[in-house]
Amino acid sequence: MGGRGTFAIGNTVPYSYETVGTIDGVKVLQGTSGKHGLPEESHSSVAYIKLKPDGTFHEMRFYDEHHYLIMEIAYHPEPNLNNGNRTENILHVHEYPQQDNFRIRPARRITKQEYEKYKKFFKGVPKIEKW
């Protein structure tokens, strides 16, 4: 994929991600030039995963049939959901209901149903025991 999956004035942009593996058929991406987030659009997959340097799950993004970002599951500090704690990771969800709008969305806790559906991707994330 070109730089964030786009063309620049009709010219192909150099790759900014590379596939470094898969988890249950979903591509694990890594930036080719330092830190990165996952793409806002996808032209080849319905989901991508990013892992932390130690191999722990960091985030997973989901895209609709038009390639737009619709949901993100993340595992990092989210003080608004964790009583102001800025150091402890928490599994949470961001939804993007408007196409092509990447402003920060309020986070919410992952539901039990979402957790059960996607837990196979949460490498290194402690099991949630209490709901």
PDB file of C-alpha atoms in Angstrom:
ATOM      1  CA  MET A   1       0.000   0.000   0.000  1.00  0.00           C
ATOM      2  CA  GLY A   2       1.283   3.470  -0.773  1.00  0.00           C
ATOM      3  CA  GLY A   3       1.754   6.126   1.865  1.00  0.00           C
ATOM      4  CA  ARG A   4      -1.450   5.719   3.871  1.00  0.00           C
ATOM      5  CA  GLY A   5      -3.047   4.029   0.847  1.00  0.00           C
ATOM      6  CA  THR A   6      -3.095   7.074  -1.433  1.00  0.00           C
ATOM      7  CA  PHE A   7      -1.636   8.715  -4.501  1.00  0.00           C
ATOM      8  CA  ALA A   8      -0.044  12.166  -4.421  1.00  0.00           C
ATOM      9  CA  ILE A   9      -0.925  14.282  -7.468  1.00  0.00           C
ATOM     10  CA  GLY A  10      -1.223  11.116  -9.540  1.00  0.00           C
ATOM     11  CA  ASN A  11       2.128   9.724  -8.400  1.00  0.00           C
ATOM     12  CA  THR A  12       2.465   6.635  -6.275  1.00  0.00           C
ATOM     13  CA  VAL A  13       3.594   7.477  -2.736  1.00  0.00           C
ATOM     14  CA  PRO A  14       6.331   5.254  -1.244  1.00  0.00           C
ATOM     15  CA  TYR A  15       5.130   2.518   1.061  1.00  0.00           C
ATOM     16  CA  SER A  16       4.762   3.586   4.684  1.00  0.00           C
ATOM     17  CA  TYR A  17       3.702   0.175   6.056  1.00  0.00           C
ATOM     18  CA  GLU A  18       4.812  -3.376   5.627  1.00  0.00           C
ATOM     19  CA  THR A  19       3.059  -6.605   6.527  1.00  0.00           C
ATOM     20  CA  VAL A  20       5.099  -8.380   9.191  1.00  0.00           C
ATOM     21  CA  GLY A  21       2.748 -11.280   9.863  1.00  0.00           C
ATOM     22  CA  THR A  22      -0.854 -12.297  10.331  1.00  0.00           C
ATOM     23  CA  ILE A  23      -3.055 -13.245  13.258  1.00  0.00           C
ATOM     24  CA  ASP A  24      -5.923 -15.526  12.281  1.00  0.00           C
ATOM     25  CA  GLY A  25      -5.794 -14.203   8.699  1.00  0.00           C
ATOM     26  CA  VAL A  26      -5.606 -10.481   9.593  1.00  0.00           C
ATOM     27  CA  LYS A  27      -2.479  -8.618   8.460  1.00  0.00           C
ATOM     28  CA  VAL A  28      -0.167  -7.229  11.137  1.00  0.00           C
ATOM     29  CA  LEU A  29       1.316  -3.946   9.877  1.00  0.00           C
ATOM     30  CA  GLN A  30       4.457  -2.115  10.921  1.00  0.00           C
ATOM     31  CA  GLY A  31       5.573   1.346   9.859  1.00  0.00           C
ATOM     32  CA  THR A  32       8.593   1.477   7.557  1.00  0.00           C
ATOM     33  CA  SER A  33       9.943   4.773   8.896  1.00  0.00           C
ATOM     34  CA  GLY A  34       9.479   4.970  12.644  1.00  0.00           C
ATOM     35  CA  LYS A  35       6.289   5.322  14.650  1.00  0.00           C
ATOM     36  CA  HIS A  36       2.925   5.108  12.954  1.00  0.00           C
ATOM     37  CA  GLY A  37      -0.750   4.542  13.445  1.00  0.00           C
ATOM     38  CA  LEU A  38      -2.749   2.239  11.232  1.00  0.00           C
ATOM     39  CA  PRO A  39      -4.193   3.524   7.932  1.00  0.00           C
ATOM     40  CA  GLU A  40      -7.368   5.614   7.937  1.00  0.00           C
ATOM     41  CA  GLU A  41      -8.433   3.802   4.757  1.00  0.00           C
ATOM     42  CA  SER A  42      -7.827   0.291   3.486  1.00  0.00           C
ATOM     43  CA  HIS A  43      -7.828  -0.784  -0.133  1.00  0.00           C
ATOM     44  CA  SER A  44      -7.017  -4.447   0.396  1.00  0.00           C
ATOM     45  CA  SER A  45      -8.304  -5.620   3.798  1.00  0.00           C
ATOM     46  CA  VAL A  46     -11.284  -5.265   6.109  1.00  0.00           C
ATOM     47  CA  ALA A  47      -9.014  -5.078   9.175  1.00  0.00           C
ATOM     48  CA  TYR A  48      -5.408  -4.488  10.235  1.00  0.00           C
ATOM     49  CA  ILE A  49      -3.533  -5.081  13.497  1.00  0.00           C
ATOM     50  CA  LYS A  50      -0.672  -3.157  15.093  1.00  0.00           C
ATOM     51  CA  LEU A  51       1.457  -4.747  17.821  1.00  0.00           C
ATOM     52  CA  LYS A  52       3.644  -3.040  20.416  1.00  0.00           C
ATOM     53  CA  PRO A  53       7.422  -3.590  20.089  1.00  0.00           C
ATOM     54  CA  ASP A  54       7.217  -6.440  22.629  1.00  0.00           C
ATOM     55  CA  GLY A  55       4.609  -8.242  20.490  1.00  0.00           C
ATOM     56  CA  THR A  56       1.605  -7.296  22.640  1.00  0.00           C
ATOM     57  CA  PHE A  57      -1.607  -6.221  20.909  1.00  0.00           C
ATOM     58  CA  HIS A  58      -1.834  -2.432  20.529  1.00  0.00           C
ATOM     59  CA  GLU A  59      -4.756  -1.782  18.187  1.00  0.00           C
ATOM     60  CA  MET A  60      -6.942  -3.223  15.468  1.00  0.00           C
ATOM     61  CA  ARG A  61      -8.838  -1.201  12.891  1.00  0.00           C
ATOM     62  CA  PHE A  62     -11.900  -2.279  10.920  1.00  0.00           C
ATOM     63  CA  TYR A  63     -13.024  -0.874   7.562  1.00  0.00           C
ATOM     64  CA  ASP A  64     -16.343  -0.913   5.703  1.00  0.00           C
ATOM     65  CA  GLU A  65     -17.051  -2.054   2.132  1.00  0.00           C
ATOM     66  CA  HIS A  66     -16.055   1.419   0.896  1.00  0.00           C
ATOM     67  CA  HIS A  67     -12.638   1.109   2.620  1.00  0.00           C
ATOM     68  CA  TYR A  68     -13.401   3.688   5.334  1.00  0.00           C
ATOM     69  CA  LEU A  69     -12.410   3.297   8.963  1.00  0.00           C
ATOM     70  CA  ILE A  70     -15.450   2.398  11.067  1.00  0.00           C
ATOM     71  CA  MET A  71     -14.091   1.011  14.352  1.00  0.00           C
ATOM     72  CA  GLU A  72     -10.886   0.649  16.309  1.00  0.00           C
ATOM     73  CA  ILE A  73     -10.159  -1.608  19.276  1.00  0.00           C
ATOM     74  CA  ALA A  74      -7.145  -0.390  21.258  1.00  0.00           C
ATOM     75  CA  TYR A  75      -5.090  -1.444  24.282  1.00  0.00           C
ATOM     76  CA  HIS A  76      -3.331   1.534  25.823  1.00  0.00           C
ATOM     77  CA  PRO A  77      -4.004   4.027  28.641  1.00  0.00           C
ATOM     78  CA  GLU A  78      -7.374   5.753  28.320  1.00  0.00           C
ATOM     79  CA  PRO A  79      -7.748   7.957  31.436  1.00  0.00           C
ATOM     80  CA  ASN A  80     -11.407   8.813  30.724  1.00  0.00           C
ATOM     81  CA  LEU A  81     -12.304   5.148  31.154  1.00  0.00           C
ATOM     82  CA  ASN A  82      -9.851   4.265  33.899  1.00  0.00           C
ATOM     83  CA  ASN A  83     -10.461   6.789  36.695  1.00  0.00           C
ATOM     84  CA  GLY A  84      -7.754   9.138  35.395  1.00  0.00           C
ATOM     85  CA  ASN A  85      -5.046   6.446  35.315  1.00  0.00           C
ATOM     86  CA  ARG A  86      -2.555   7.438  32.591  1.00  0.00           C
ATOM     87  CA  THR A  87      -0.246   4.435  32.919  1.00  0.00           C
ATOM     88  CA  GLU A  88      -2.420   1.315  32.949  1.00  0.00           C
ATOM     89  CA  ASN A  89      -3.521  -0.123  29.600  1.00  0.00           C
ATOM     90  CA  ILE A  90      -7.214  -0.734  29.101  1.00  0.00           C
ATOM     91  CA  LEU A  91      -8.997  -2.509  26.244  1.00  0.00           C
ATOM     92  CA  HIS A  92     -11.446  -0.075  24.647  1.00  0.00           C
ATOM     93  CA  VAL A  93     -13.264   0.872  21.435  1.00  0.00           C
ATOM     94  CA  HIS A  94     -13.442   3.989  19.265  1.00  0.00           C
ATOM     95  CA  GLU A  95     -16.173   4.163  16.615  1.00  0.00           C
ATOM     96  CA  TYR A  96     -16.076   6.322  13.475  1.00  0.00           C
ATOM     97  CA  PRO A  97     -19.696   6.769  12.331  1.00  0.00           C
ATOM     98  CA  GLN A  98     -18.923   9.404   9.647  1.00  0.00           C
ATOM     99  CA  GLN A  99     -16.974   8.426   6.556  1.00  0.00           C
ATOM    100  CA  ASP A 100     -13.663  10.173   6.014  1.00  0.00           C
ATOM    101  CA  ASN A 101     -13.778  11.884   9.422  1.00  0.00           C
ATOM    102  CA  PHE A 102     -10.821  10.937  11.625  1.00  0.00           C
ATOM    103  CA  ARG A 103     -11.325  13.297  14.536  1.00  0.00           C
ATOM    104  CA  ILE A 104     -10.823  11.649  17.884  1.00  0.00           C
ATOM    105  CA  ARG A 105     -13.914   9.777  18.973  1.00  0.00           C
ATOM    106  CA  PRO A 106     -14.875   9.260  22.588  1.00  0.00           C
ATOM    107  CA  ALA A 107     -13.684   5.915  23.880  1.00  0.00           C
ATOM    108  CA  ARG A 108     -15.930   3.318  25.442  1.00  0.00           C
ATOM    109  CA  ARG A 109     -15.197   0.060  27.186  1.00  0.00           C
ATOM    110  CA  ILE A 110     -15.238  -3.044  25.037  1.00  0.00           C
ATOM    111  CA  THR A 111     -18.407  -5.098  25.481  1.00  0.00           C
ATOM    112  CA  LYS A 112     -18.347  -8.722  26.538  1.00  0.00           C
ATOM    113  CA  GLN A 113     -19.707  -9.714  23.122  1.00  0.00           C
ATOM    114  CA  GLU A 114     -16.962  -7.761  21.289  1.00  0.00           C
ATOM    115  CA  TYR A 115     -14.322  -9.197  23.589  1.00  0.00           C
ATOM    116  CA  GLU A 116     -15.472 -12.763  22.941  1.00  0.00           C
ATOM    117  CA  LYS A 117     -15.629 -12.166  19.178  1.00  0.00           C
ATOM    118  CA  TYR A 118     -12.149 -10.595  18.867  1.00  0.00           C
ATOM    119  CA  LYS A 119     -10.140 -12.015  21.791  1.00  0.00           C
ATOM    120  CA  LYS A 120      -8.135 -14.284  19.468  1.00  0.00           C
ATOM    121  CA  PHE A 121      -6.375 -11.124  18.215  1.00  0.00           C
ATOM    122  CA  PHE A 122      -5.512  -9.703  21.668  1.00  0.00           C
ATOM    123  CA  LYS A 123      -2.019 -11.210  21.926  1.00  0.00           C
ATOM    124  CA  GLY A 124      -0.508 -10.540  25.353  1.00  0.00           C
ATOM    125  CA  VAL A 125      -3.600  -8.767  26.729  1.00  0.00           C
ATOM    126  CA  PRO A 126      -4.679 -10.075  30.158  1.00  0.00           C
ATOM    127  CA  LYS A 127      -8.018 -11.889  30.111  1.00  0.00           C
ATOM    128  CA  ILE A 128     -10.953  -9.794  31.296  1.00  0.00           C
ATOM    129  CA  GLU A 129     -12.530 -11.668  34.192  1.00  0.00           C
ATOM    130  CA  LYS A 130     -15.144  -9.186  35.433  1.00  0.00           C
ATOM    131  CA  TRP A 131     -17.795  -7.385  33.435  1.00  0.00           C
TER     132      TRP A 131
END
